[in-house]
XYZ file of C-alpha atoms in Angstrom:
773
model
C 68.766 105.045 98.134
C 70.126 101.962 99.976
C 73.809 101.105 101.030
C 74.369 97.407 101.704
C 77.899 95.467 102.325
C 78.107 92.034 100.326
C 80.718 90.580 103.538
C 83.024 91.841 106.025
C 86.524 91.111 107.109
C 86.173 87.782 109.661
C 89.835 87.422 110.877
C 89.439 90.305 113.459
C 90.605 93.899 113.709
C 94.206 92.220 115.154
C 93.614 88.527 113.881
C 91.716 87.277 117.095
C 90.144 84.137 114.925
C 93.356 83.332 113.586
C 94.682 82.811 117.262
C 91.736 81.626 118.821
C 91.424 79.098 116.140
C 95.490 77.671 116.488
C 94.913 77.555 120.038
C 91.623 75.388 119.780
C 93.436 73.230 117.224
C 96.099 72.492 119.912
C 94.125 71.726 122.661
C 95.219 75.592 124.405
C 91.448 76.813 124.619
C 88.233 75.384 125.002
C 85.772 75.106 122.392
C 83.569 77.318 124.483
C 86.158 80.035 124.059
C 87.007 79.549 120.598
C 83.041 80.292 119.852
C 82.943 83.170 122.002
C 86.124 84.756 120.083
C 83.906 83.912 116.830
C 80.716 85.755 118.770
C 83.221 89.128 119.848
C 84.618 89.117 116.491
C 80.453 89.119 114.303
C 79.502 91.842 117.425
C 82.414 94.353 116.345
C 81.981 93.753 112.596
C 78.034 94.415 112.862
C 78.459 97.230 115.172
C 80.586 98.893 112.917
C 78.720 98.614 109.653
C 75.742 99.517 111.748
C 77.763 103.261 113.086
C 78.951 103.620 109.542
C 75.279 103.657 108.656
C 75.030 100.912 106.425
C 71.243 99.882 105.259
C 71.509 96.503 104.339
C 74.178 94.803 106.448
C 75.701 91.043 106.053
C 75.247 88.094 108.810
C 76.525 84.529 108.181
C 80.180 86.270 106.699
C 81.480 85.575 109.499
C 83.581 81.889 109.206
C 85.618 79.556 111.594
C 87.298 78.806 108.100
C 85.291 78.897 104.734
C 82.151 79.932 103.672
C 81.992 77.279 101.149
C 82.849 74.573 103.538
C 80.401 76.514 105.588
C 78.035 75.475 103.298
C 78.595 71.679 102.963
C 78.294 71.372 106.546
C 74.923 73.304 106.329
C 73.567 70.629 104.132
C 75.152 67.721 105.256
C 77.209 66.835 102.348
C 79.550 65.520 104.623
C 82.146 62.719 103.015
C 82.029 59.192 104.293
C 85.184 58.862 105.549
C 84.096 61.823 107.931
C 81.363 59.670 109.608
C 83.374 58.078 112.262
C 84.695 61.590 112.980
C 80.931 62.831 113.275
C 79.958 60.145 115.414
C 83.171 60.055 118.043
C 83.205 63.916 118.407
C 80.117 64.209 119.083
C 80.012 68.241 118.155
C 79.690 69.775 114.781
C 83.047 71.895 115.086
C 85.345 69.594 115.339
C 83.557 67.580 112.591
C 83.815 70.694 110.232
C 88.034 71.163 111.017
C 88.443 67.982 110.741
C 87.140 67.903 106.622
C 89.285 71.686 106.544
C 92.338 69.926 108.259
C 92.069 66.391 108.357
C 92.204 64.076 111.473
C 94.565 62.414 113.245
C 94.092 60.513 116.265
C 94.250 57.122 118.018
C 93.212 54.521 114.959
C 91.625 57.318 113.267
C 93.161 58.989 110.382
C 91.387 60.506 107.871
C 92.514 62.925 104.946
C 91.524 66.620 104.296
C 89.064 67.706 101.419
C 90.728 69.272 98.694
C 91.670 73.110 98.527
C 91.265 74.835 95.480
C 91.144 78.942 95.055
C 88.028 80.716 95.288
C 87.590 81.860 91.376
C 90.398 84.438 90.165
C 91.435 85.351 94.198
C 93.884 84.470 96.414
C 91.368 83.198 98.812
C 91.211 79.270 99.172
C 87.583 77.364 99.492
C 87.342 73.510 100.643
C 85.976 71.628 97.803
C 82.643 70.220 97.990
C 82.801 66.397 97.116
C 79.594 64.858 95.670
C 78.710 61.143 94.858
C 75.517 59.473 92.729
C 73.336 58.929 95.769
C 74.114 62.092 97.858
C 71.760 62.993 100.186
C 71.383 66.260 101.956
C 69.719 67.383 105.181
C 69.894 70.215 107.689
C 72.817 69.903 109.520
C 74.010 72.739 110.940
C 71.442 76.578 111.467
C 74.640 78.776 111.295
C 73.145 80.988 109.336
C 70.137 81.261 111.445
C 71.948 82.073 114.573
C 74.127 84.269 113.498
C 70.712 86.133 112.397
C 69.123 85.761 115.823
C 72.202 86.550 117.674
C 72.441 89.850 115.789
C 68.860 90.693 116.479
C 69.845 90.130 119.899
C 71.463 93.239 119.353
C 69.249 95.090 118.185
C 70.721 94.592 114.436
C 68.518 93.643 111.454
C 70.644 92.038 108.954
C 71.039 90.338 105.735
C 72.042 86.725 105.756
C 74.463 85.964 102.794
C 73.958 82.399 101.588
C 75.721 80.619 99.003
C 73.553 79.956 95.984
C 72.886 76.607 95.493
C 74.078 75.982 91.736
C 77.472 77.912 92.585
C 77.674 75.877 95.498
C 77.452 72.492 93.139
C 79.518 73.831 90.594
C 81.913 74.497 92.815
C 82.328 71.492 93.935
C 83.392 67.515 92.617
C 81.507 64.268 91.597
C 84.113 61.553 93.533
C 82.934 58.481 91.224
C 81.293 58.448 87.527
C 77.867 58.131 85.931
C 76.274 61.702 87.004
C 76.973 65.651 87.143
C 76.941 67.272 90.362
C 74.102 69.499 88.849
C 71.820 66.343 89.010
C 71.752 66.765 92.624
C 69.895 70.377 92.625
C 66.824 68.696 93.132
C 67.681 67.023 96.514
C 69.549 69.834 97.301
C 66.931 73.019 97.054
C 64.888 71.271 99.650
C 67.464 72.205 102.119
C 67.776 75.429 100.733
C 63.799 76.058 101.208
C 63.727 74.657 104.591
C 66.409 77.481 105.521
C 64.726 80.095 104.283
C 61.666 79.338 105.778
C 63.526 79.209 108.880
C 65.056 82.642 108.387
C 61.384 84.059 107.241
C 59.892 83.350 110.372
C 63.213 84.467 112.166
C 62.290 87.703 110.986
C 64.486 88.428 107.869
C 63.514 90.394 104.911
C 66.030 90.347 102.468
C 68.342 87.728 101.659
C 71.886 87.849 100.419
C 72.219 85.004 97.450
C 75.673 84.529 95.924
C 75.842 84.071 92.501
C 79.350 84.420 91.268
C 78.828 82.003 88.777
C 76.978 84.186 86.845
C 80.602 85.958 85.949
C 81.723 82.637 84.461
C 81.075 80.805 81.434
C 78.328 78.644 82.144
C 76.636 75.977 79.893
C 73.173 76.376 79.058
C 71.815 74.214 81.404
C 73.796 75.672 84.169
C 71.383 78.862 83.151
C 68.268 76.944 83.347
C 69.073 75.843 86.574
C 69.636 79.467 87.866
C 66.608 80.634 86.499
C 64.577 77.574 88.175
C 65.937 78.028 91.600
C 65.326 81.090 91.561
C 61.903 81.116 89.916
C 60.988 78.804 92.726
C 62.029 80.572 95.686
C 59.968 83.646 94.549
C 56.685 81.043 93.963
C 57.593 79.766 97.287
C 58.640 83.051 99.222
C 56.797 85.643 97.462
C 57.343 88.768 100.368
C 60.805 87.609 100.787
C 63.699 90.647 99.135
C 66.369 88.761 97.279
C 69.647 89.996 96.628
C 71.336 88.192 93.697
C 75.242 88.944 94.018
C 77.681 88.198 91.170
C 81.096 89.350 91.373
C 84.320 89.484 89.914
C 82.954 90.245 86.448
C 80.091 91.232 84.145
C 77.553 88.817 83.258
C 78.116 88.619 79.636
C 76.676 85.727 78.013
C 74.858 85.116 81.042
C 73.305 88.864 80.843
C 69.579 87.477 79.849
C 69.742 85.068 82.178
C 70.555 87.287 85.407
C 67.844 89.871 84.118
C 64.941 87.416 83.880
C 65.638 86.312 87.705
C 62.961 87.669 89.974
C 64.619 88.841 92.826
C 63.998 91.683 94.106
C 67.847 93.533 93.540
C 70.587 92.586 91.161
C 74.249 93.116 92.111
C 76.844 94.388 89.383
C 80.140 94.680 90.128
C 81.356 97.644 88.259
C 85.151 97.434 89.035
C 85.385 94.186 87.033
C 82.684 95.057 84.578
C 82.576 98.748 84.339
C 80.441 98.821 81.082
C 77.982 96.474 83.146
C 75.750 98.821 84.224
C 74.892 100.385 80.485
C 74.763 97.075 79.244
C 71.508 96.228 81.935
C 69.988 99.934 81.645
C 70.327 99.815 77.842
C 68.931 96.100 77.432
C 65.158 97.624 78.499
C 65.099 93.613 80.598
C 65.870 94.631 84.161
C 62.450 93.879 85.974
C 60.307 96.809 86.643
C 60.496 96.792 89.950
C 64.010 95.264 90.349
C 66.402 97.501 92.389
C 70.203 97.282 91.104
C 73.055 97.037 93.831
C 76.023 99.417 92.023
C 79.400 97.819 93.377
C 81.464 101.217 92.945
C 84.030 100.844 95.939
C 86.599 98.056 95.042
C 86.681 94.898 97.330
C 89.269 93.437 96.152
C 92.005 96.098 96.262
C 93.037 99.022 98.524
C 93.001 101.976 96.512
C 90.712 104.996 97.425
C 87.414 105.291 95.631
C 87.478 108.269 92.683
C 84.468 109.253 93.789
C 83.554 110.943 90.682
C 83.006 107.908 88.653
C 80.877 106.356 91.688
C 78.911 109.445 91.565
C 78.528 109.294 87.440
C 76.919 105.651 87.887
C 74.632 106.340 90.832
C 73.679 109.323 88.350
C 72.888 107.201 85.903
C 71.176 104.678 87.773
C 68.689 107.100 89.456
C 67.855 109.213 86.513
C 66.681 105.891 84.760
C 65.557 104.097 87.769
C 64.516 106.211 90.363
C 66.377 107.126 93.761
C 64.543 104.172 95.394
C 65.839 101.552 92.824
C 69.730 102.285 93.870
C 71.684 100.409 95.999
C 75.406 101.669 96.893
C 77.491 99.057 97.170
C 80.954 97.429 97.532
C 81.790 95.451 94.281
C 81.877 92.273 96.175
C 82.683 91.360 99.689
C 85.790 92.777 101.748
C 87.096 90.162 102.890
C 89.522 89.891 100.291
C 90.662 93.914 102.030
C 92.540 94.414 105.329
C 90.398 95.574 108.127
C 91.628 99.201 108.778
C 93.672 101.755 107.399
C 93.649 103.656 110.623
C 95.730 101.250 112.371
C 98.875 101.760 109.777
C 100.895 104.354 111.745
C 104.449 103.133 110.509
C 105.868 106.200 108.195
C 108.911 104.204 107.036
C 107.066 101.008 105.499
C 103.919 103.020 104.428
C 104.937 106.348 103.486
C 102.235 109.501 104.337
C 101.779 110.279 101.011
C 100.488 106.748 99.843
C 98.411 105.886 102.797
C 96.525 109.105 101.527
C 95.591 107.334 98.416
C 94.332 104.106 100.052
C 91.462 102.851 102.006
C 90.687 99.174 103.903
C 87.437 97.496 104.362
C 86.738 99.903 107.252
C 87.470 103.052 104.899
C 85.446 101.720 101.973
C 82.296 101.578 104.624
C 82.985 105.352 105.282
C 83.391 105.712 101.371
C 79.423 104.114 100.929
C 78.669 106.742 103.364
C 80.180 109.728 101.335
C 78.830 108.766 98.336
C 75.148 108.245 99.251
C 75.609 111.734 101.284
C 77.259 113.433 97.832
C 74.734 111.365 95.538
C 71.859 113.169 97.802
C 73.358 117.004 97.465
C 72.769 119.004 94.742
C 76.138 120.493 94.338
C 77.972 117.999 95.291
C 81.075 119.653 93.446
C 81.275 122.004 96.495
C 80.845 119.337 99.505
C 84.085 118.716 101.655
C 83.875 115.520 100.828
C 83.950 115.916 97.408
C 86.967 118.093 97.158
C 88.524 116.188 99.956
C 88.439 113.004 97.897
C 89.520 114.844 94.210
C 92.444 116.690 95.583
C 93.756 112.626 96.792
C 93.095 111.285 93.290
C 95.008 114.354 91.916
C 97.541 113.823 93.864
C 98.746 110.084 93.014
C 98.047 110.963 89.686
C 101.023 113.208 89.506
C 103.219 111.741 92.405
C 106.559 111.897 91.473
C 107.045 109.229 93.755
C 105.540 106.536 91.428
C 107.304 107.319 87.773
C 110.814 105.661 87.365
C 111.887 106.685 83.643
C 115.151 103.910 83.248
C 112.858 101.168 84.658
C 110.061 102.011 82.291
C 112.982 102.610 79.406
C 114.310 98.743 80.296
C 110.586 97.185 79.998
C 110.283 99.108 76.425
C 113.551 98.368 74.947
C 112.542 93.570 75.848
C 113.307 91.819 72.727
C 111.931 88.449 71.840
C 115.396 86.961 72.548
C 114.879 87.924 76.372
C 112.082 85.690 76.907
C 113.611 81.972 76.319
C 116.387 80.284 76.944
C 119.077 79.309 75.150
C 118.579 75.886 74.177
C 115.427 73.396 74.821
C 114.879 71.598 77.440
C 116.247 67.540 75.657
C 119.729 69.182 75.566
C 119.302 71.026 79.170
C 118.395 67.873 80.875
C 121.547 66.435 79.395
C 123.859 69.449 80.713
C 122.122 69.315 84.081
C 122.227 65.844 84.561
C 126.268 65.897 84.104
C 126.511 68.124 86.071
C 123.989 67.756 89.426
C 124.527 64.138 89.410
C 121.008 63.249 90.964
C 119.314 59.760 91.697
C 116.314 58.541 89.704
C 113.463 60.121 91.910
C 115.154 63.692 93.824
C 113.659 63.809 96.618
C 113.705 67.876 97.554
C 111.388 70.027 99.465
C 109.519 73.061 98.079
C 111.378 75.693 99.917
C 110.425 76.747 103.697
C 111.439 75.082 106.708
C 108.896 75.623 109.712
C 108.725 79.514 111.123
C 109.328 78.269 114.998
C 108.385 80.636 117.650
C 111.447 81.336 118.446
C 112.350 82.091 114.710
C 109.367 84.819 114.769
C 110.471 85.735 118.013
C 114.114 86.950 117.104
C 112.481 88.096 113.892
C 110.214 90.338 115.741
C 112.835 91.586 118.167
C 115.003 92.275 115.374
C 112.550 94.742 113.715
C 111.936 96.659 116.790
C 115.427 97.523 117.594
C 115.461 94.599 120.444
C 117.854 92.605 118.903
C 121.242 93.887 116.729
C 121.677 92.732 113.146
C 125.113 90.572 113.852
C 123.306 88.743 116.333
C 120.084 88.377 114.509
C 121.983 87.079 112.086
C 124.349 84.842 113.671
C 120.770 83.342 114.891
C 119.391 82.682 111.480
C 123.177 81.107 110.387
C 122.246 78.414 113.431
C 119.077 77.943 112.104
C 120.052 77.222 108.634
C 122.956 74.972 110.078
C 120.725 72.866 111.684
C 117.999 72.877 108.205
C 121.105 71.942 105.960
C 122.520 69.185 108.907
C 119.090 67.814 108.919
C 118.502 67.663 105.078
C 122.112 65.819 104.475
C 121.256 63.367 107.845
C 118.123 62.101 106.317
C 119.199 61.757 102.529
C 117.493 64.593 100.646
C 119.017 65.021 97.414
C 118.687 68.817 96.701
C 118.554 70.864 100.322
C 117.617 74.088 100.693
C 118.388 76.587 103.578
C 114.777 76.758 105.169
C 113.852 80.902 104.111
C 114.313 81.581 108.143
C 114.967 85.137 107.531
C 111.775 85.629 105.445
C 108.653 86.819 106.838
C 106.638 85.910 103.892
C 106.734 84.618 99.709
C 105.858 87.735 98.698
C 106.191 90.381 101.576
C 110.078 89.190 101.783
C 111.066 90.302 98.425
C 108.631 93.412 97.886
C 110.460 95.101 101.142
C 113.770 94.738 98.992
C 112.382 96.286 95.619
C 111.720 100.282 94.772
C 107.903 100.710 94.201
C 106.576 99.037 97.134
C 104.728 100.008 100.271
C 103.860 97.612 103.562
C 101.666 97.573 106.111
C 101.636 96.674 109.897
C 98.387 94.996 110.113
C 97.380 94.631 106.882
C 96.385 91.055 107.433
C 93.869 89.151 104.404
C 92.755 85.695 105.092
C 93.952 83.323 102.596
C 92.367 80.171 103.693
C 91.855 78.848 107.293
C 93.932 80.124 110.043
C 96.317 81.008 107.128
C 96.674 85.124 106.979
C 98.528 87.053 104.736
C 99.926 90.867 104.253
C 99.961 91.628 100.784
C 102.544 94.364 100.030
C 100.985 97.390 98.026
C 102.708 98.026 94.645
C 102.221 101.669 94.256
C 104.854 102.814 91.847
C 107.678 101.465 88.742
C 109.712 98.098 90.506
C 113.023 97.801 90.660
C 115.657 95.672 92.180
C 118.181 98.000 93.835
C 120.672 95.134 94.951
C 120.521 91.145 95.543
C 118.404 90.322 97.708
C 119.125 86.003 98.636
C 122.088 85.483 97.350
C 123.612 85.395 100.624
C 121.808 83.255 102.664
C 121.536 80.824 99.934
C 125.827 80.908 99.530
C 126.259 80.489 103.248
C 123.575 77.411 103.227
C 126.185 75.980 100.015
C 128.556 76.471 101.802
C 127.943 74.069 104.120
C 127.354 71.227 101.781
C 128.573 69.322 98.618
C 124.759 68.738 97.737
C 123.127 71.649 95.005
C 121.515 74.000 97.582
C 118.098 75.058 95.830
C 118.148 79.333 95.452
C 114.312 80.107 95.992
C 112.527 83.138 94.735
C 108.982 84.235 94.240
C 107.908 84.565 90.538
C 106.595 87.842 89.072
C 103.255 86.737 88.569
C 102.844 85.682 92.015
C 104.104 88.656 93.407
C 102.087 90.704 91.180
C 99.090 88.303 92.277
C 100.019 88.695 96.082
C 99.771 92.346 96.012
C 97.810 94.944 96.237
C 98.572 96.263 92.652
C 98.343 99.346 91.233
C 95.842 100.468 89.065
C 96.959 103.395 87.246
C 98.918 101.106 84.311
C 98.118 97.434 82.619
C 98.934 94.590 85.120
C 100.990 93.273 82.300
C 103.665 96.180 82.292
C 104.120 96.120 86.449
C 104.422 92.259 85.781
C 107.468 92.838 83.331
C 108.798 95.115 85.889
C 108.993 92.635 88.293
C 109.782 89.418 85.937
C 113.436 92.153 85.129
C 114.005 92.254 88.959
C 113.407 88.685 89.299
C 115.926 88.360 86.335
C 118.519 90.042 88.197
C 118.537 87.776 91.305
C 118.131 84.743 89.367
C 121.657 85.895 87.062
C 123.054 86.880 90.401
C 122.368 83.507 92.077
C 124.067 81.832 89.221
C 127.155 84.115 89.634
C 127.525 82.977 92.900
C 127.658 79.035 91.986
C 124.026 77.962 92.822
C 123.041 75.486 90.112
C 119.249 75.038 91.027
C 116.925 77.840 91.284
C 113.236 77.985 91.988
C 110.712 80.433 90.720
C 107.448 79.884 92.318
C 104.650 81.286 90.643
C 101.445 79.346 92.326
C 99.612 81.775 91.391
C 99.418 81.569 87.480
C 96.308 79.511 87.640
C 94.470 81.860 90.137
C 95.264 84.723 87.581
C 93.471 83.285 84.942
C 90.553 85.122 83.735
C 87.028 84.011 84.167
C 86.019 84.084 80.734
C 88.384 81.957 78.165
C 87.742 84.524 75.732
C 90.497 86.360 77.676
C 92.588 83.422 78.556
C 95.135 84.040 75.486
C 95.437 87.527 76.259
C 96.290 87.023 79.807
C 98.324 84.017 79.524
C 100.911 85.310 76.805
C 101.979 88.152 79.380
C 101.761 85.795 82.235
C 104.054 83.282 80.618
C 105.846 85.446 79.074
C 106.848 87.604 82.391
C 108.118 83.841 83.854
C 110.275 83.364 81.406
C 111.846 86.593 81.321
C 112.307 86.225 85.088
C 114.364 82.841 84.180
C 115.804 82.966 80.598
C 118.802 84.526 81.345
C 120.733 81.843 82.726
C 123.425 79.136 81.066
C 121.855 75.695 79.859
C 123.255 73.785 83.030
C 121.205 75.531 85.641
C 117.977 73.999 86.327
C 115.095 76.093 86.774
C 112.150 74.761 88.978
C 108.701 76.669 89.591
C 106.061 75.520 91.938
C 102.647 75.625 91.497
C 99.751 74.598 94.347
C 96.007 73.832 94.464
C 95.125 74.853 90.676
C 93.748 73.116 87.508
C 95.768 72.672 85.047
C 94.033 70.375 82.407
C 92.938 73.724 80.281
C 95.745 75.430 80.585
C 98.499 72.612 80.551
C 100.139 73.739 77.006
C 100.845 77.073 78.480
C 101.877 75.717 81.297
C 104.270 73.047 79.210
C 105.600 76.793 77.642
C 106.748 78.060 81.242
C 109.394 75.712 79.872
C 110.940 75.299 83.453
C 113.137 72.168 83.833
C 111.170 71.057 86.699
C 107.800 71.391 87.929
C 106.261 70.582 91.343
C 102.791 70.499 91.693
C 99.991 69.661 94.494
C 98.967 65.959 93.977
C 97.766 64.691 97.120
C 94.645 65.956 98.501
C 93.489 65.168 94.987
C 95.365 61.352 95.136
C 97.040 62.218 91.919
C 94.325 63.573 89.937
C 95.871 66.570 88.983
C 98.896 64.215 86.880
C 96.064 63.022 84.059
C 96.751 66.367 82.558
C 100.360 66.304 82.532
C 100.384 62.507 80.898
C 97.787 63.308 78.546
C 99.006 66.356 76.773
C 102.634 64.479 76.988
C 104.136 67.012 79.225
C 107.754 67.355 78.090
C 109.280 68.543 81.180
C 110.446 67.032 84.765
C 107.723 66.927 87.404
C 107.453 66.708 91.103
C 103.886 66.073 92.442
C 103.198 66.752 95.778
C 103.103 63.305 97.637
C 102.340 64.672 101.016
C 99.838 67.435 102.536
C 101.443 70.321 104.396
C 98.228 71.962 105.213
C 97.287 69.299 107.183
C 98.960 68.537 110.564
C 98.715 64.661 110.080
C 101.641 62.658 109.038
C 101.521 60.244 105.776
C 102.525 56.423 106.167
C 105.076 54.974 104.259
C 102.607 53.414 102.413
C 100.636 56.157 101.441
C 103.436 58.224 99.637
C 104.782 54.909 98.205
C 101.086 54.326 96.807
C 101.170 58.132 95.494
C 104.581 57.277 93.686
C 103.329 54.257 91.937
C 100.306 55.808 91.034
C 102.872 58.674 89.364
C 104.768 56.247 87.973
C 102.116 54.578 85.511
C 101.529 58.174 84.456
C 104.863 59.469 83.305
C 107.977 58.233 83.538
C 110.440 57.795 86.182
C 113.241 59.890 84.422
C 110.549 62.588 85.230
C 109.759 62.356 88.572
C 110.900 64.140 91.440
C 109.510 64.056 95.001
C 108.716 66.837 97.379
C 105.889 67.728 99.254
C 102.992 69.821 98.165
C 104.083 73.060 99.202
C 106.175 74.546 101.856
C 106.513 73.799 105.436
C 106.587 76.951 107.151
C 103.495 76.592 109.307
C 104.044 72.950 110.543
C 106.050 71.754 113.502
C 109.466 70.400 113.461
C 108.482 67.013 114.835
C 105.672 66.014 112.114
C 108.026 67.914 109.497
C 110.980 65.775 110.413
C 109.244 62.747 110.425
C 107.298 62.992 107.010
C 110.467 63.915 105.429
C 112.030 60.833 106.401
C 108.713 58.767 105.321
C 109.338 60.986 102.204
C 112.871 60.000 101.229
C 112.330 56.456 102.509
C 109.401 55.934 99.925
C 112.068 57.127 97.290
C 114.492 54.952 97.782
C 111.971 52.080 98.044
C 111.285 53.609 94.004
C 114.477 53.622 93.220
C 115.165 49.870 94.140
C 111.956 48.743 92.598
C 112.395 50.647 89.330
C 116.263 49.292 89.298
C 115.416 45.560 90.556
C 111.289 45.059 89.166
C 111.328 41.669 89.979
C 111.585 42.302 93.411
């Protein structure tokens, strides 16, 4: 019996990759320095997995930005707008980063490729772009280079390759008249060249990731997968393919998955707990096909329940024999932090809670332990098993988790708690009278740049090297500067800037009961952007107001309506590591009630506009449509619960980014937010089509420039997007804003971009007021 790992965190134990990338982008280190950092992280990861006795260690799971973008570069699917960048830069890394982040130097100004969520996770990938006459070529040999690099260290790895069907389906057609699957015959030869080169280099196992098998596929898509792997088996008969699908079971795709001529088939038994029985009882598994049992949760931080995992292993071994069983995490460990051993602060992560947890390194140790226990006849008396059992039992019965008053409040909710007093049409009239905003009102999504000075002050305060009053005075000055700047440029609805906040979820979790926190529990969100998700271990409640002080302070500095900024319950849930001992819907309603208390307190403090961000609503949507209704009922309900306790004259905003809304637009409308702001710049306002075709009833702020790129948009660019928007939606419904928060940007570019944005909005007002001009 073997152990395997599907992928390991690539940011480095102390976020070395983040720092190296950002230094490279700012010109502070050379390309050679950046590449050396990548090599160092890969070496550390491979050696750790070797030390933990992982039999099939992955390579090519490392990426400088995103594994889908890696594939795009590998197969040469570079959009034509980057050809000049490719010619001028002379190295693939700068081309690669230009596709991810945009490029603005001298006379060259190229927008970044679109970015969206990787299935139902908080990881973002760069969306491939395809044209009808798309050609492919082997442009990058990174996967082969990484394999050879590990081999030079004496480590035989299992290269990881995004499957060709999943790759195509994750992309977008950039013109009409074809389907991206039409490109498969052109794409496959590049994959075959790669596989041939890997075999020549000495690879015996290849991991092919086809996570689309966990989604609803058409007959054509299933046929495409079958054709791809039949062709690989015929061309490379000696190559051992581990086909990995994750984030759910196979569902209607089960027969297709079982028919594939692969050496091993991976099962995500955390998201598809009944999948092993389905496969074993089907009688359709190939006689020589092994099963990779994803028993260790690759997406959450809770310690593995050895009793449950060993039962899966026992059943598989009984039917298949030991040599056809592989033990694995459920998916890549990209989605969990590196090492629990680095957590030493018992104030933020109590020892009792820490004992219930496992990060990536510890999950490798769990695989090792499960292999040992599965080979031990009397495993129940083994110390590894006894320690695990004791820990899981302590967690089940811990008084720290359960708060009867919180559970009671959720149980006593009524239908009226989930709706506003009046319909939007009536609320809008009252809000217009109260707020007196112009046409095309301008605002931002909430955060302003977190400069080194802001981060340093927070760090000094947390370490006790800056007293509370001096820290507050510092934050007040930053807030004053932000408010004065917004007034100076004519922004209609200012924000306080969120200088006191570290992260839009962690900040709230730190003030809520039922949460724990880490010092080094970083997880990659996209590129160099890392987040440190809170851990929801128990019942959630709000002991006292969380944002009222800073929002009220900002409001005291201006006559304009300052927008209160909160993170919504679904996003707090989705972007945390959530307890797995009760339904997620119950936890979400607990968070919603905590946010409701804050919304009501902000209104009492005189805040007339309150934004409750829910960028993760779409992200949490189950991968199969049959499960959507259940999820949307409780997710949309939680948002409405958190926002429905205010007067009609109080304007509720929400924000969503990098999501496709077409298929859930009715549910977005059911949220009944007075204003929704969305990402539209990278998609060139494509996302607005959903809102126009459905006749979305409320107001919309389509993001008019991309904050995830360092480039500053031109006035004509923003004006062009606003004109596009006005053709789709009435001017009376449109707001003007960036597509996301400005926390990660610098002040210089932020000020310039916002001035251009406000100017463009003013021009739009003039055009509407004087159409003949």
